[in-house]
Amino acid sequence: MKNLRLITLLFLSFFVVTLASCDDDDEDKDPSRTDLLTAGLWTGNSVYYQGQDVSQFLRDSAQFEIKDLTTRFDKNGEYRETLGRTIVGTWEFANNEQDIIFDKGTNNELTVNVTRLTATEFYYEQDFQGTILEFRFLR
């Protein structure tokens, strides 16, 4: 009888240890910035200048509709930007993943500063000849 109790106790101990080791560590990890950026299509929502939404001004004065702009980033370092026509190029993070360099090493090279990146929001600042504009995208 003592052996049966001991075997039962050992079995229960083994079972509890086995259950505790089944914890999935991946659930606790936050997605990487690359995972957030490449998870789907980003659609333009607004453009800000010095804290003010200038989307309507750009629509009226420059015929630029931010909501028609979409961008998709792929993990292989390629992006597709569509605004009437589609542009395909390369992208990479820089400066500890705070900046994105588009088309590095080409005449079209452009660096933007990522100001917000979540699963549903992607904001970056871009310098247009001394004027800093913040482009806001949603998913």
Short mmCIF file of N, CA and C in Angstrom, two decimals:
data_model
loop_
_atom_site.label_atom_id
_atom_site.label_comp_id
_atom_site.label_asym_id
_atom_site.label_seq_id
_atom_site.Cartn_x
_atom_site.Cartn_y
_atom_site.Cartn_z
N MET A 1 0.82 -1.19 0.00
CA MET A 1 0.00 0.00 0.00
C MET A 1 0.86 1.26 0.00
N LYS A 2 1.98 1.20 0.78
CA LYS A 2 2.88 2.33 0.81
C LYS A 2 3.47 2.61 -0.56
N ASN A 3 3.79 1.57 -1.31
CA ASN A 3 4.35 1.73 -2.66
C ASN A 3 3.34 2.37 -3.60
N LEU A 4 2.07 2.01 -3.47
CA LEU A 4 1.04 2.58 -4.33
C LEU A 4 0.90 4.08 -4.07
N ARG A 5 0.95 4.49 -2.80
CA ARG A 5 0.87 5.90 -2.45
C ARG A 5 2.08 6.65 -2.99
N LEU A 6 3.24 6.04 -2.87
CA LEU A 6 4.47 6.67 -3.34
C LEU A 6 4.44 6.82 -4.86
N ILE A 7 3.99 5.79 -5.56
CA ILE A 7 3.91 5.85 -7.02
C ILE A 7 2.89 6.91 -7.43
N THR A 8 1.76 6.97 -6.73
CA THR A 8 0.74 7.98 -7.04
C THR A 8 1.29 9.38 -6.81
N LEU A 9 2.00 9.58 -5.71
CA LEU A 9 2.59 10.88 -5.40
C LEU A 9 3.63 11.25 -6.45
N LEU A 10 4.47 10.33 -6.85
CA LEU A 10 5.47 10.60 -7.89
C LEU A 10 4.80 10.94 -9.22
N PHE A 11 3.75 10.18 -9.55
CA PHE A 11 3.03 10.44 -10.80
C PHE A 11 2.41 11.84 -10.80
N LEU A 12 1.77 12.22 -9.68
CA LEU A 12 1.17 13.55 -9.59
C LEU A 12 2.24 14.65 -9.67
N SER A 13 3.37 14.42 -9.00
CA SER A 13 4.46 15.40 -9.06
C SER A 13 4.97 15.56 -10.49
N PHE A 14 5.15 14.44 -11.17
CA PHE A 14 5.61 14.48 -12.55
C PHE A 14 4.60 15.21 -13.44
N PHE A 15 3.31 14.95 -13.21
CA PHE A 15 2.25 15.57 -13.99
C PHE A 15 2.24 17.08 -13.79
N VAL A 16 2.38 17.55 -12.55
CA VAL A 16 2.39 18.99 -12.26
C VAL A 16 3.60 19.65 -12.91
N VAL A 17 4.76 19.03 -12.84
CA VAL A 17 5.96 19.59 -13.46
C VAL A 17 5.80 19.64 -14.97
N THR A 18 5.21 18.63 -15.55
CA THR A 18 4.99 18.60 -17.00
C THR A 18 4.05 19.71 -17.43
N LEU A 19 2.99 19.94 -16.69
CA LEU A 19 2.06 21.02 -17.04
C LEU A 19 2.72 22.37 -16.92
N ALA A 20 3.52 22.57 -15.91
CA ALA A 20 4.19 23.86 -15.73
C ALA A 20 5.18 24.13 -16.85
N SER A 21 5.76 23.11 -17.43
CA SER A 21 6.74 23.31 -18.50
C SER A 21 6.09 23.52 -19.86
N CYS A 22 4.79 23.44 -19.95
CA CYS A 22 4.10 23.60 -21.23
C CYS A 22 3.80 25.05 -21.55
N ASP A 23 4.22 25.97 -20.71
CA ASP A 23 3.98 27.39 -20.95
C ASP A 23 4.63 27.82 -22.26
N ASP A 24 3.89 28.52 -23.09
CA ASP A 24 4.40 28.99 -24.38
C ASP A 24 5.04 30.36 -24.19
N ASP A 25 6.37 30.41 -24.25
CA ASP A 25 7.08 31.66 -24.03
C ASP A 25 6.82 32.68 -25.13
N ASP A 26 6.45 32.24 -26.34
CA ASP A 26 6.23 33.16 -27.45
C ASP A 26 5.04 34.08 -27.21
N GLU A 27 4.07 33.65 -26.39
CA GLU A 27 2.90 34.48 -26.15
C GLU A 27 3.25 35.75 -25.39
N ASP A 28 4.30 35.70 -24.57
CA ASP A 28 4.66 36.83 -23.75
C ASP A 28 5.52 37.85 -24.50
N LYS A 29 6.09 37.47 -25.61
CA LYS A 29 6.97 38.36 -26.35
C LYS A 29 6.16 39.35 -27.18
N ASP A 30 6.62 40.59 -27.18
CA ASP A 30 6.02 41.59 -28.05
C ASP A 30 6.53 41.35 -29.47
N PRO A 31 5.70 41.64 -30.47
CA PRO A 31 6.19 41.48 -31.84
C PRO A 31 7.32 42.46 -32.12
N SER A 32 8.24 42.05 -32.97
CA SER A 32 9.35 42.94 -33.34
C SER A 32 8.82 44.09 -34.20
N ARG A 33 9.62 45.13 -34.34
CA ARG A 33 9.23 46.26 -35.19
C ARG A 33 9.07 45.80 -36.64
N THR A 34 9.92 44.87 -37.07
CA THR A 34 9.78 44.32 -38.43
C THR A 34 8.45 43.60 -38.57
N ASP A 35 8.08 42.79 -37.56
CA ASP A 35 6.80 42.08 -37.60
C ASP A 35 5.63 43.06 -37.66
N LEU A 36 5.70 44.12 -36.86
CA LEU A 36 4.62 45.12 -36.87
C LEU A 36 4.52 45.81 -38.23
N LEU A 37 5.66 46.17 -38.80
CA LEU A 37 5.66 46.91 -40.06
C LEU A 37 5.18 46.05 -41.22
N THR A 38 5.54 44.77 -41.22
CA THR A 38 5.27 43.90 -42.36
C THR A 38 4.00 43.08 -42.23
N ALA A 39 3.20 43.32 -41.21
CA ALA A 39 2.03 42.48 -40.95
C ALA A 39 0.86 42.71 -41.90
N GLY A 40 0.89 43.73 -42.73
CA GLY A 40 -0.22 43.96 -43.64
C GLY A 40 -0.10 45.29 -44.35
N LEU A 41 -1.17 45.67 -45.01
CA LEU A 41 -1.21 46.89 -45.82
C LEU A 41 -1.48 48.11 -44.94
N TRP A 42 -0.68 49.16 -45.14
CA TRP A 42 -0.87 50.44 -44.45
C TRP A 42 -1.58 51.41 -45.40
N THR A 43 -2.62 52.07 -44.90
CA THR A 43 -3.38 53.03 -45.69
C THR A 43 -3.22 54.42 -45.07
N GLY A 44 -2.87 55.40 -45.89
CA GLY A 44 -2.70 56.76 -45.40
C GLY A 44 -3.96 57.27 -44.74
N ASN A 45 -3.79 58.02 -43.66
CA ASN A 45 -4.93 58.56 -42.94
C ASN A 45 -4.88 60.08 -42.83
N SER A 46 -3.68 60.63 -42.55
CA SER A 46 -3.57 62.07 -42.39
C SER A 46 -2.12 62.51 -42.50
N VAL A 47 -1.94 63.83 -42.70
CA VAL A 47 -0.61 64.45 -42.75
C VAL A 47 -0.63 65.60 -41.76
N TYR A 48 0.42 65.67 -40.92
CA TYR A 48 0.50 66.72 -39.90
C TYR A 48 1.74 67.58 -40.12
N TYR A 49 1.57 68.87 -39.84
CA TYR A 49 2.66 69.83 -39.86
C TYR A 49 2.58 70.63 -38.57
N GLN A 50 3.62 70.60 -37.78
CA GLN A 50 3.68 71.30 -36.49
C GLN A 50 2.43 71.03 -35.64
N GLY A 51 2.02 69.78 -35.58
CA GLY A 51 0.90 69.39 -34.73
C GLY A 51 -0.48 69.65 -35.31
N GLN A 52 -0.56 70.17 -36.52
CA GLN A 52 -1.84 70.48 -37.16
C GLN A 52 -2.09 69.54 -38.34
N ASP A 53 -3.31 69.05 -38.48
CA ASP A 53 -3.67 68.21 -39.61
C ASP A 53 -3.77 69.08 -40.86
N VAL A 54 -2.91 68.83 -41.84
CA VAL A 54 -2.90 69.60 -43.09
C VAL A 54 -3.38 68.77 -44.28
N SER A 55 -4.06 67.68 -44.00
CA SER A 55 -4.53 66.79 -45.07
C SER A 55 -5.44 67.51 -46.06
N GLN A 56 -6.37 68.30 -45.54
CA GLN A 56 -7.30 69.02 -46.42
C GLN A 56 -6.56 70.06 -47.25
N PHE A 57 -5.62 70.76 -46.64
CA PHE A 57 -4.83 71.76 -47.36
C PHE A 57 -4.07 71.10 -48.52
N LEU A 58 -3.44 69.95 -48.28
CA LEU A 58 -2.71 69.24 -49.34
C LEU A 58 -3.65 68.73 -50.42
N ARG A 59 -4.84 68.34 -50.02
CA ARG A 59 -5.85 67.87 -50.97
C ARG A 59 -6.26 69.02 -51.89
N ASP A 60 -6.49 70.20 -51.31
CA ASP A 60 -6.95 71.36 -52.08
C ASP A 60 -5.84 72.01 -52.90
N SER A 61 -4.66 72.16 -52.33
CA SER A 61 -3.61 72.93 -52.99
C SER A 61 -2.70 72.08 -53.88
N ALA A 62 -2.50 70.84 -53.53
CA ALA A 62 -1.55 70.00 -54.29
C ALA A 62 -2.21 68.77 -54.89
N GLN A 63 -3.52 68.66 -54.76
CA GLN A 63 -4.25 67.49 -55.24
C GLN A 63 -3.63 66.19 -54.72
N PHE A 64 -3.19 66.22 -53.46
CA PHE A 64 -2.61 65.04 -52.82
C PHE A 64 -3.58 64.51 -51.79
N GLU A 65 -4.14 63.35 -52.05
CA GLU A 65 -5.10 62.72 -51.13
C GLU A 65 -4.37 61.60 -50.39
N ILE A 66 -4.06 61.84 -49.12
CA ILE A 66 -3.32 60.87 -48.32
C ILE A 66 -4.06 59.54 -48.20
N LYS A 67 -5.38 59.57 -48.22
CA LYS A 67 -6.16 58.33 -48.05
C LYS A 67 -6.08 57.42 -49.28
N ASP A 68 -5.54 57.93 -50.39
CA ASP A 68 -5.33 57.10 -51.58
C ASP A 68 -3.96 56.44 -51.59
N LEU A 69 -3.13 56.76 -50.60
CA LEU A 69 -1.77 56.23 -50.53
C LEU A 69 -1.75 54.97 -49.67
N THR A 70 -1.23 53.88 -50.24
CA THR A 70 -1.06 52.63 -49.48
C THR A 70 0.38 52.16 -49.61
N THR A 71 0.85 51.51 -48.57
CA THR A 71 2.20 50.96 -48.58
C THR A 71 2.19 49.59 -47.92
N ARG A 72 2.90 48.66 -48.55
CA ARG A 72 3.08 47.32 -47.99
C ARG A 72 4.58 47.07 -47.89
N PHE A 73 5.02 46.65 -46.71
CA PHE A 73 6.41 46.30 -46.48
C PHE A 73 6.52 44.78 -46.39
N ASP A 74 7.51 44.22 -47.07
CA ASP A 74 7.76 42.79 -47.00
C ASP A 74 9.01 42.54 -46.18
N LYS A 75 9.06 41.37 -45.54
CA LYS A 75 10.21 41.03 -44.70
C LYS A 75 11.49 40.86 -45.51
N ASN A 76 11.37 40.66 -46.82
CA ASN A 76 12.56 40.51 -47.66
C ASN A 76 13.20 41.87 -48.01
N GLY A 77 12.68 42.97 -47.43
CA GLY A 77 13.25 44.28 -47.65
C GLY A 77 12.69 45.02 -48.85
N GLU A 78 11.56 44.56 -49.35
CA GLU A 78 10.92 45.22 -50.49
C GLU A 78 9.66 45.93 -50.01
N TYR A 79 9.35 47.07 -50.62
CA TYR A 79 8.09 47.76 -50.33
C TYR A 79 7.37 48.03 -51.64
N ARG A 80 6.03 48.19 -51.52
CA ARG A 80 5.18 48.58 -52.64
C ARG A 80 4.32 49.74 -52.17
N GLU A 81 4.47 50.88 -52.84
CA GLU A 81 3.71 52.07 -52.50
C GLU A 81 2.81 52.39 -53.68
N THR A 82 1.53 52.58 -53.39
CA THR A 82 0.57 52.85 -54.45
C THR A 82 -0.15 54.17 -54.20
N LEU A 83 -0.10 55.03 -55.20
CA LEU A 83 -0.85 56.28 -55.24
C LEU A 83 -1.10 56.55 -56.72
N GLY A 84 -2.15 55.93 -57.24
CA GLY A 84 -2.42 56.01 -58.68
C GLY A 84 -1.61 54.98 -59.45
N ARG A 85 -0.32 54.92 -59.18
CA ARG A 85 0.54 53.90 -59.77
C ARG A 85 1.35 53.27 -58.63
N THR A 86 1.92 52.12 -58.89
CA THR A 86 2.67 51.40 -57.86
C THR A 86 4.16 51.56 -58.07
N ILE A 87 4.85 51.90 -56.99
CA ILE A 87 6.31 52.00 -56.97
C ILE A 87 6.83 50.86 -56.11
N VAL A 88 7.81 50.15 -56.62
CA VAL A 88 8.43 49.06 -55.88
C VAL A 88 9.87 49.45 -55.59
N GLY A 89 10.29 49.25 -54.35
CA GLY A 89 11.66 49.59 -53.98
C GLY A 89 12.11 48.78 -52.79
N THR A 90 13.19 49.23 -52.16
CA THR A 90 13.74 48.53 -51.01
C THR A 90 13.62 49.40 -49.76
N TRP A 91 13.62 48.75 -48.62
CA TRP A 91 13.57 49.45 -47.35
C TRP A 91 14.43 48.69 -46.35
N GLU A 92 14.90 49.43 -45.34
CA GLU A 92 15.60 48.80 -44.22
C GLU A 92 15.55 49.73 -43.02
N PHE A 93 15.54 49.12 -41.84
CA PHE A 93 15.62 49.91 -40.62
C PHE A 93 17.04 50.42 -40.44
N ALA A 94 17.17 51.57 -39.79
CA ALA A 94 18.47 52.14 -39.44
C ALA A 94 18.33 52.84 -38.09
N ASN A 95 19.46 53.22 -37.51
CA ASN A 95 19.46 53.99 -36.27
C ASN A 95 18.65 53.29 -35.18
N ASN A 96 19.01 52.03 -34.91
CA ASN A 96 18.33 51.25 -33.88
C ASN A 96 16.83 51.13 -34.14
N GLU A 97 16.47 50.95 -35.40
CA GLU A 97 15.09 50.78 -35.86
C GLU A 97 14.21 52.01 -35.61
N GLN A 98 14.83 53.18 -35.50
CA GLN A 98 14.07 54.42 -35.35
C GLN A 98 13.83 55.09 -36.71
N ASP A 99 14.64 54.73 -37.69
CA ASP A 99 14.52 55.30 -39.04
C ASP A 99 14.30 54.18 -40.05
N ILE A 100 13.73 54.54 -41.18
CA ILE A 100 13.63 53.64 -42.33
C ILE A 100 14.32 54.32 -43.50
N ILE A 101 15.20 53.59 -44.16
CA ILE A 101 15.85 54.09 -45.36
C ILE A 101 15.18 53.41 -46.55
N PHE A 102 14.62 54.22 -47.43
CA PHE A 102 14.01 53.72 -48.66
C PHE A 102 15.04 53.81 -49.78
N ASP A 103 15.13 52.78 -50.60
CA ASP A 103 15.95 52.77 -51.82
C ASP A 103 17.40 53.20 -51.56
N LYS A 104 17.98 52.62 -50.52
CA LYS A 104 19.35 52.96 -50.13
C LYS A 104 20.33 52.78 -51.29
N GLY A 105 21.21 53.76 -51.45
CA GLY A 105 22.25 53.70 -52.47
C GLY A 105 21.80 54.09 -53.86
N THR A 106 20.57 54.60 -53.98
CA THR A 106 20.07 55.04 -55.28
C THR A 106 19.88 56.56 -55.26
N ASN A 107 19.55 57.13 -56.40
CA ASN A 107 19.24 58.56 -56.47
C ASN A 107 17.96 58.90 -55.72
N ASN A 108 17.12 57.90 -55.47
CA ASN A 108 15.85 58.11 -54.77
C ASN A 108 15.93 57.81 -53.28
N GLU A 109 17.14 57.66 -52.74
CA GLU A 109 17.28 57.32 -51.32
C GLU A 109 16.58 58.35 -50.45
N LEU A 110 15.84 57.85 -49.47
CA LEU A 110 15.08 58.71 -48.56
C LEU A 110 15.09 58.08 -47.18
N THR A 111 15.35 58.88 -46.16
CA THR A 111 15.31 58.41 -44.78
C THR A 111 14.18 59.12 -44.05
N VAL A 112 13.34 58.34 -43.37
CA VAL A 112 12.25 58.89 -42.57
C VAL A 112 12.43 58.43 -41.13
N ASN A 113 11.89 59.22 -40.21
CA ASN A 113 11.96 58.90 -38.79
C ASN A 113 10.62 58.33 -38.33
N VAL A 114 10.63 57.10 -37.82
CA VAL A 114 9.40 56.46 -37.35
C VAL A 114 9.06 57.03 -35.97
N THR A 115 7.91 57.67 -35.87
CA THR A 115 7.50 58.28 -34.60
C THR A 115 6.50 57.41 -33.84
N ARG A 116 5.83 56.50 -34.53
CA ARG A 116 4.89 55.58 -33.87
C ARG A 116 4.74 54.34 -34.74
N LEU A 117 4.81 53.17 -34.10
CA LEU A 117 4.60 51.91 -34.81
C LEU A 117 3.96 50.92 -33.86
N THR A 118 2.68 50.63 -34.13
CA THR A 118 1.93 49.63 -33.37
C THR A 118 1.30 48.68 -34.39
N ALA A 119 0.48 47.78 -33.91
CA ALA A 119 -0.19 46.84 -34.81
C ALA A 119 -1.16 47.55 -35.75
N THR A 120 -1.64 48.74 -35.36
CA THR A 120 -2.65 49.44 -36.16
C THR A 120 -2.25 50.84 -36.60
N GLU A 121 -1.13 51.37 -36.11
CA GLU A 121 -0.71 52.73 -36.44
C GLU A 121 0.76 52.77 -36.85
N PHE A 122 1.03 53.52 -37.90
CA PHE A 122 2.40 53.71 -38.37
C PHE A 122 2.54 55.18 -38.76
N TYR A 123 3.36 55.92 -38.01
CA TYR A 123 3.59 57.35 -38.27
C TYR A 123 5.07 57.53 -38.56
N TYR A 124 5.37 58.38 -39.53
CA TYR A 124 6.77 58.73 -39.74
C TYR A 124 6.87 60.20 -40.15
N GLU A 125 8.03 60.79 -39.82
CA GLU A 125 8.31 62.17 -40.20
C GLU A 125 9.27 62.18 -41.38
N GLN A 126 8.99 63.08 -42.30
CA GLN A 126 9.80 63.22 -43.50
C GLN A 126 10.13 64.70 -43.70
N ASP A 127 11.37 64.99 -44.05
CA ASP A 127 11.83 66.35 -44.26
C ASP A 127 11.68 66.70 -45.74
N PHE A 128 10.83 67.68 -46.03
CA PHE A 128 10.67 68.20 -47.38
C PHE A 128 11.32 69.57 -47.44
N GLN A 129 12.59 69.60 -47.79
CA GLN A 129 13.36 70.85 -47.93
C GLN A 129 13.19 71.75 -46.70
N GLY A 130 13.41 71.18 -45.53
CA GLY A 130 13.33 71.94 -44.29
C GLY A 130 11.97 71.94 -43.63
N THR A 131 10.96 71.43 -44.28
CA THR A 131 9.63 71.33 -43.70
C THR A 131 9.40 69.89 -43.28
N ILE A 132 9.17 69.68 -41.98
CA ILE A 132 8.95 68.33 -41.46
C ILE A 132 7.45 68.03 -41.47
N LEU A 133 7.09 67.00 -42.22
CA LEU A 133 5.70 66.53 -42.26
C LEU A 133 5.63 65.16 -41.62
N GLU A 134 4.56 64.92 -40.86
CA GLU A 134 4.33 63.60 -40.29
C GLU A 134 3.20 62.93 -41.05
N PHE A 135 3.50 61.78 -41.63
CA PHE A 135 2.52 60.98 -42.35
C PHE A 135 2.00 59.90 -41.41
N ARG A 136 0.68 59.80 -41.34
CA ARG A 136 0.06 58.84 -40.45
C ARG A 136 -0.71 57.80 -41.27
N PHE A 137 -0.42 56.55 -41.00
CA PHE A 137 -1.05 55.42 -41.69
C PHE A 137 -1.76 54.56 -40.66
N LEU A 138 -2.81 53.91 -41.11
CA LEU A 138 -3.57 52.98 -40.27
C LEU A 138 -3.68 51.64 -40.98
N ARG A 139 -3.93 50.63 -40.20
CA ARG A 139 -4.18 49.31 -40.77
C ARG A 139 -5.56 48.89 -40.33
#
